């Protein structure tokens, strides 16, 4: 069994998943709506900035986090953006599950129970 072949099979399955198709479809709708695209791009920029700050140890103040949550809620009122967020959340769950399966399969190497 070639692990790289299996990884490529998994990558193909992800690309062909309904979640990725839904993300692609939602993004096309957002791209066609300049206001929605601008709002989403601005939110993603702010989100990236916060994540980078957090990774460098600079934790944002609670009011900053609240502001981001409120922006997220407002964006979610746009049906296309909400559709995108929902599909991204579902894809994220799949990726987390796959990571857990892989990690669990190797747990015995580090003193954990064998899967």
PDB file of C-alpha atoms in Angstrom:
ATOM      1  CA  UNK A   1       0.000   0.000   0.000  1.00  0.00           C
ATOM      2  CA  UNK A   2       1.379   3.398  -1.017  1.00  0.00           C
ATOM      3  CA  UNK A   3       0.517   6.087   1.527  1.00  0.00           C
ATOM      4  CA  UNK A   4       0.925   8.846  -1.066  1.00  0.00           C
ATOM      5  CA  UNK A   5      -1.598   7.174  -3.363  1.00  0.00           C
ATOM      6  CA  UNK A   6      -4.066   7.023  -0.456  1.00  0.00           C
ATOM      7  CA  UNK A   7      -3.389  10.686   0.370  1.00  0.00           C
ATOM      8  CA  UNK A   8      -4.055  11.616  -3.252  1.00  0.00           C
ATOM      9  CA  UNK A   9      -7.263   9.564  -3.170  1.00  0.00           C
ATOM     10  CA  UNK A  10      -8.323  11.464  -0.055  1.00  0.00           C
ATOM     11  CA  UNK A  11      -7.475  14.803  -1.686  1.00  0.00           C
ATOM     12  CA  UNK A  12      -9.569  13.857  -4.708  1.00  0.00           C
ATOM     13  CA  UNK A  13     -12.472  12.798  -2.492  1.00  0.00           C
ATOM     14  CA  UNK A  14     -12.308  16.135  -0.667  1.00  0.00           C
ATOM     15  CA  UNK A  15     -12.239  18.104  -3.937  1.00  0.00           C
ATOM     16  CA  UNK A  16     -15.283  16.170  -5.152  1.00  0.00           C
ATOM     17  CA  UNK A  17     -17.194  16.411  -1.861  1.00  0.00           C
ATOM     18  CA  UNK A  18     -20.538  18.161  -1.599  1.00  0.00           C
ATOM     19  CA  UNK A  19     -18.971  20.551   0.924  1.00  0.00           C
ATOM     20  CA  UNK A  20     -16.339  21.763  -1.542  1.00  0.00           C
ATOM     21  CA  UNK A  21     -18.967  21.992  -4.283  1.00  0.00           C
ATOM     22  CA  UNK A  22     -21.120  24.084  -1.937  1.00  0.00           C
ATOM     23  CA  UNK A  23     -18.194  26.389  -1.084  1.00  0.00           C
ATOM     24  CA  UNK A  24     -17.460  26.851  -4.787  1.00  0.00           C
ATOM     25  CA  UNK A  25     -21.100  27.583  -5.547  1.00  0.00           C
ATOM     26  CA  UNK A  26     -21.424  30.069  -2.676  1.00  0.00           C
ATOM     27  CA  UNK A  27     -18.216  31.830  -3.704  1.00  0.00           C
ATOM     28  CA  UNK A  28     -19.551  32.299  -7.243  1.00  0.00           C
ATOM     29  CA  UNK A  29     -22.655  33.996  -5.826  1.00  0.00           C
ATOM     30  CA  UNK A  30     -20.529  36.205  -3.585  1.00  0.00           C
ATOM     31  CA  UNK A  31     -18.177  37.117  -6.449  1.00  0.00           C
ATOM     32  CA  UNK A  32     -21.233  38.280  -8.419  1.00  0.00           C
ATOM     33  CA  UNK A  33     -22.268  40.617  -5.576  1.00  0.00           C
ATOM     34  CA  UNK A  34     -19.627  43.365  -5.149  1.00  0.00           C
ATOM     35  CA  UNK A  35     -21.023  44.482  -1.768  1.00  0.00           C
ATOM     36  CA  UNK A  36     -21.031  40.960  -0.340  1.00  0.00           C
ATOM     37  CA  UNK A  37     -17.542  40.317  -1.704  1.00  0.00           C
ATOM     38  CA  UNK A  38     -16.182  43.531  -0.178  1.00  0.00           C
ATOM     39  CA  UNK A  39     -17.757  42.756   3.208  1.00  0.00           C
ATOM     40  CA  UNK A  40     -16.402  39.207   3.181  1.00  0.00           C
ATOM     41  CA  UNK A  41     -12.929  40.295   2.056  1.00  0.00           C
ATOM     42  CA  UNK A  42     -12.806  42.911   4.805  1.00  0.00           C
ATOM     43  CA  UNK A  43     -13.921  40.360   7.404  1.00  0.00           C
ATOM     44  CA  UNK A  44     -11.331  37.808   6.217  1.00  0.00           C
ATOM     45  CA  UNK A  45      -8.585  40.460   6.397  1.00  0.00           C
ATOM     46  CA  UNK A  46      -9.561  41.358   9.960  1.00  0.00           C
ATOM     47  CA  UNK A  47      -9.824  37.686  10.870  1.00  0.00           C
ATOM     48  CA  UNK A  48      -6.349  36.954   9.470  1.00  0.00           C
ATOM     49  CA  UNK A  49      -4.865  39.912  11.315  1.00  0.00           C
ATOM     50  CA  UNK A  50      -6.362  38.711  14.608  1.00  0.00           C
ATOM     51  CA  UNK A  51      -5.112  35.163  14.041  1.00  0.00           C
ATOM     52  CA  UNK A  52      -1.605  36.391  13.280  1.00  0.00           C
ATOM     53  CA  UNK A  53      -1.610  38.522  16.407  1.00  0.00           C
ATOM     54  CA  UNK A  54      -2.815  35.585  18.487  1.00  0.00           C
ATOM     55  CA  UNK A  55      -0.110  33.299  17.070  1.00  0.00           C
ATOM     56  CA  UNK A  56       2.515  35.853  18.067  1.00  0.00           C
ATOM     57  CA  UNK A  57       1.146  35.936  21.611  1.00  0.00           C
ATOM     58  CA  UNK A  58      -0.797  39.204  21.356  1.00  0.00           C
ATOM     59  CA  UNK A  59      -4.222  38.222  22.612  1.00  0.00           C
ATOM     60  CA  UNK A  60      -6.983  40.588  21.458  1.00  0.00           C
ATOM     61  CA  UNK A  61      -9.111  42.362  24.010  1.00  0.00           C
ATOM     62  CA  UNK A  62     -12.566  40.916  24.683  1.00  0.00           C
ATOM     63  CA  UNK A  63     -14.218  43.914  23.014  1.00  0.00           C
ATOM     64  CA  UNK A  64     -12.245  43.198  19.816  1.00  0.00           C
ATOM     65  CA  UNK A  65     -13.466  39.614  19.835  1.00  0.00           C
ATOM     66  CA  UNK A  66     -17.038  40.782  20.437  1.00  0.00           C
ATOM     67  CA  UNK A  67     -16.757  43.164  17.511  1.00  0.00           C
ATOM     68  CA  UNK A  68     -15.616  40.328  15.235  1.00  0.00           C
ATOM     69  CA  UNK A  69     -18.491  38.147  16.423  1.00  0.00           C
ATOM     70  CA  UNK A  70     -20.960  40.938  15.655  1.00  0.00           C
ATOM     71  CA  UNK A  71     -19.469  41.427  12.184  1.00  0.00           C
ATOM     72  CA  UNK A  72     -19.784  37.664  11.654  1.00  0.00           C
ATOM     73  CA  UNK A  73     -23.447  37.811  12.695  1.00  0.00           C
ATOM     74  CA  UNK A  74     -24.144  40.710  10.325  1.00  0.00           C
ATOM     75  CA  UNK A  75     -22.379  38.932   7.460  1.00  0.00           C
ATOM     76  CA  UNK A  76     -24.394  35.812   8.175  1.00  0.00           C
ATOM     77  CA  UNK A  77     -27.565  37.746   7.359  1.00  0.00           C
ATOM     78  CA  UNK A  78     -26.420  37.649   3.724  1.00  0.00           C
ATOM     79  CA  UNK A  79     -27.714  34.288   2.455  1.00  0.00           C
ATOM     80  CA  UNK A  80     -24.759  33.659   0.130  1.00  0.00           C
ATOM     81  CA  UNK A  81     -22.224  34.396   2.865  1.00  0.00           C
ATOM     82  CA  UNK A  82     -24.139  32.276   5.374  1.00  0.00           C
ATOM     83  CA  UNK A  83     -24.190  29.455   2.832  1.00  0.00           C
ATOM     84  CA  UNK A  84     -20.409  29.807   2.476  1.00  0.00           C
ATOM     85  CA  UNK A  85     -19.816  29.867   6.248  1.00  0.00           C
ATOM     86  CA  UNK A  86     -22.013  26.775   6.731  1.00  0.00           C
ATOM     87  CA  UNK A  87     -20.202  24.832   4.002  1.00  0.00           C
ATOM     88  CA  UNK A  88     -16.798  25.897   5.373  1.00  0.00           C
ATOM     89  CA  UNK A  89     -17.840  24.733   8.834  1.00  0.00           C
ATOM     90  CA  UNK A  90     -18.906  21.330   7.472  1.00  0.00           C
ATOM     91  CA  UNK A  91     -15.622  20.951   5.558  1.00  0.00           C
ATOM     92  CA  UNK A  92     -13.691  21.931   8.682  1.00  0.00           C
ATOM     93  CA  UNK A  93     -15.430  19.157  10.649  1.00  0.00           C
ATOM     94  CA  UNK A  94     -14.450  16.624   7.984  1.00  0.00           C
ATOM     95  CA  UNK A  95     -10.814  17.762   8.068  1.00  0.00           C
ATOM     96  CA  UNK A  96     -10.762  17.624  11.887  1.00  0.00           C
ATOM     97  CA  UNK A  97     -12.255  14.117  11.796  1.00  0.00           C
ATOM     98  CA  UNK A  98      -9.665  12.937   9.245  1.00  0.00           C
ATOM     99  CA  UNK A  99      -6.856  14.429  11.345  1.00  0.00           C
ATOM    100  CA  UNK A 100      -8.200  12.639  14.423  1.00  0.00           C
ATOM    101  CA  UNK A 101      -8.402   9.329  12.563  1.00  0.00           C
ATOM    102  CA  UNK A 102      -4.787   9.704  11.446  1.00  0.00           C
ATOM    103  CA  UNK A 103      -3.559  10.769  14.887  1.00  0.00           C
ATOM    104  CA  UNK A 104      -5.482   7.959  16.593  1.00  0.00           C
ATOM    105  CA  UNK A 105      -3.960   5.402  14.203  1.00  0.00           C
ATOM    106  CA  UNK A 106      -0.493   6.416  15.414  1.00  0.00           C
ATOM    107  CA  UNK A 107      -1.336   6.769  19.098  1.00  0.00           C
ATOM    108  CA  UNK A 108       0.269   3.446  19.971  1.00  0.00           C
ATOM    109  CA  UNK A 109       3.642   4.862  18.933  1.00  0.00           C
ATOM    110  CA  UNK A 110       3.588   7.293  21.822  1.00  0.00           C
ATOM    111  CA  UNK A 111       2.139   5.158  24.567  1.00  0.00           C
ATOM    112  CA  UNK A 112      -1.536   5.586  23.723  1.00  0.00           C
ATOM    113  CA  UNK A 113      -4.009   2.839  23.052  1.00  0.00           C
ATOM    114  CA  UNK A 114      -3.824   1.243  19.629  1.00  0.00           C
ATOM    115  CA  UNK A 115      -6.750   2.033  17.355  1.00  0.00           C
TER     116      UNK A 115
END
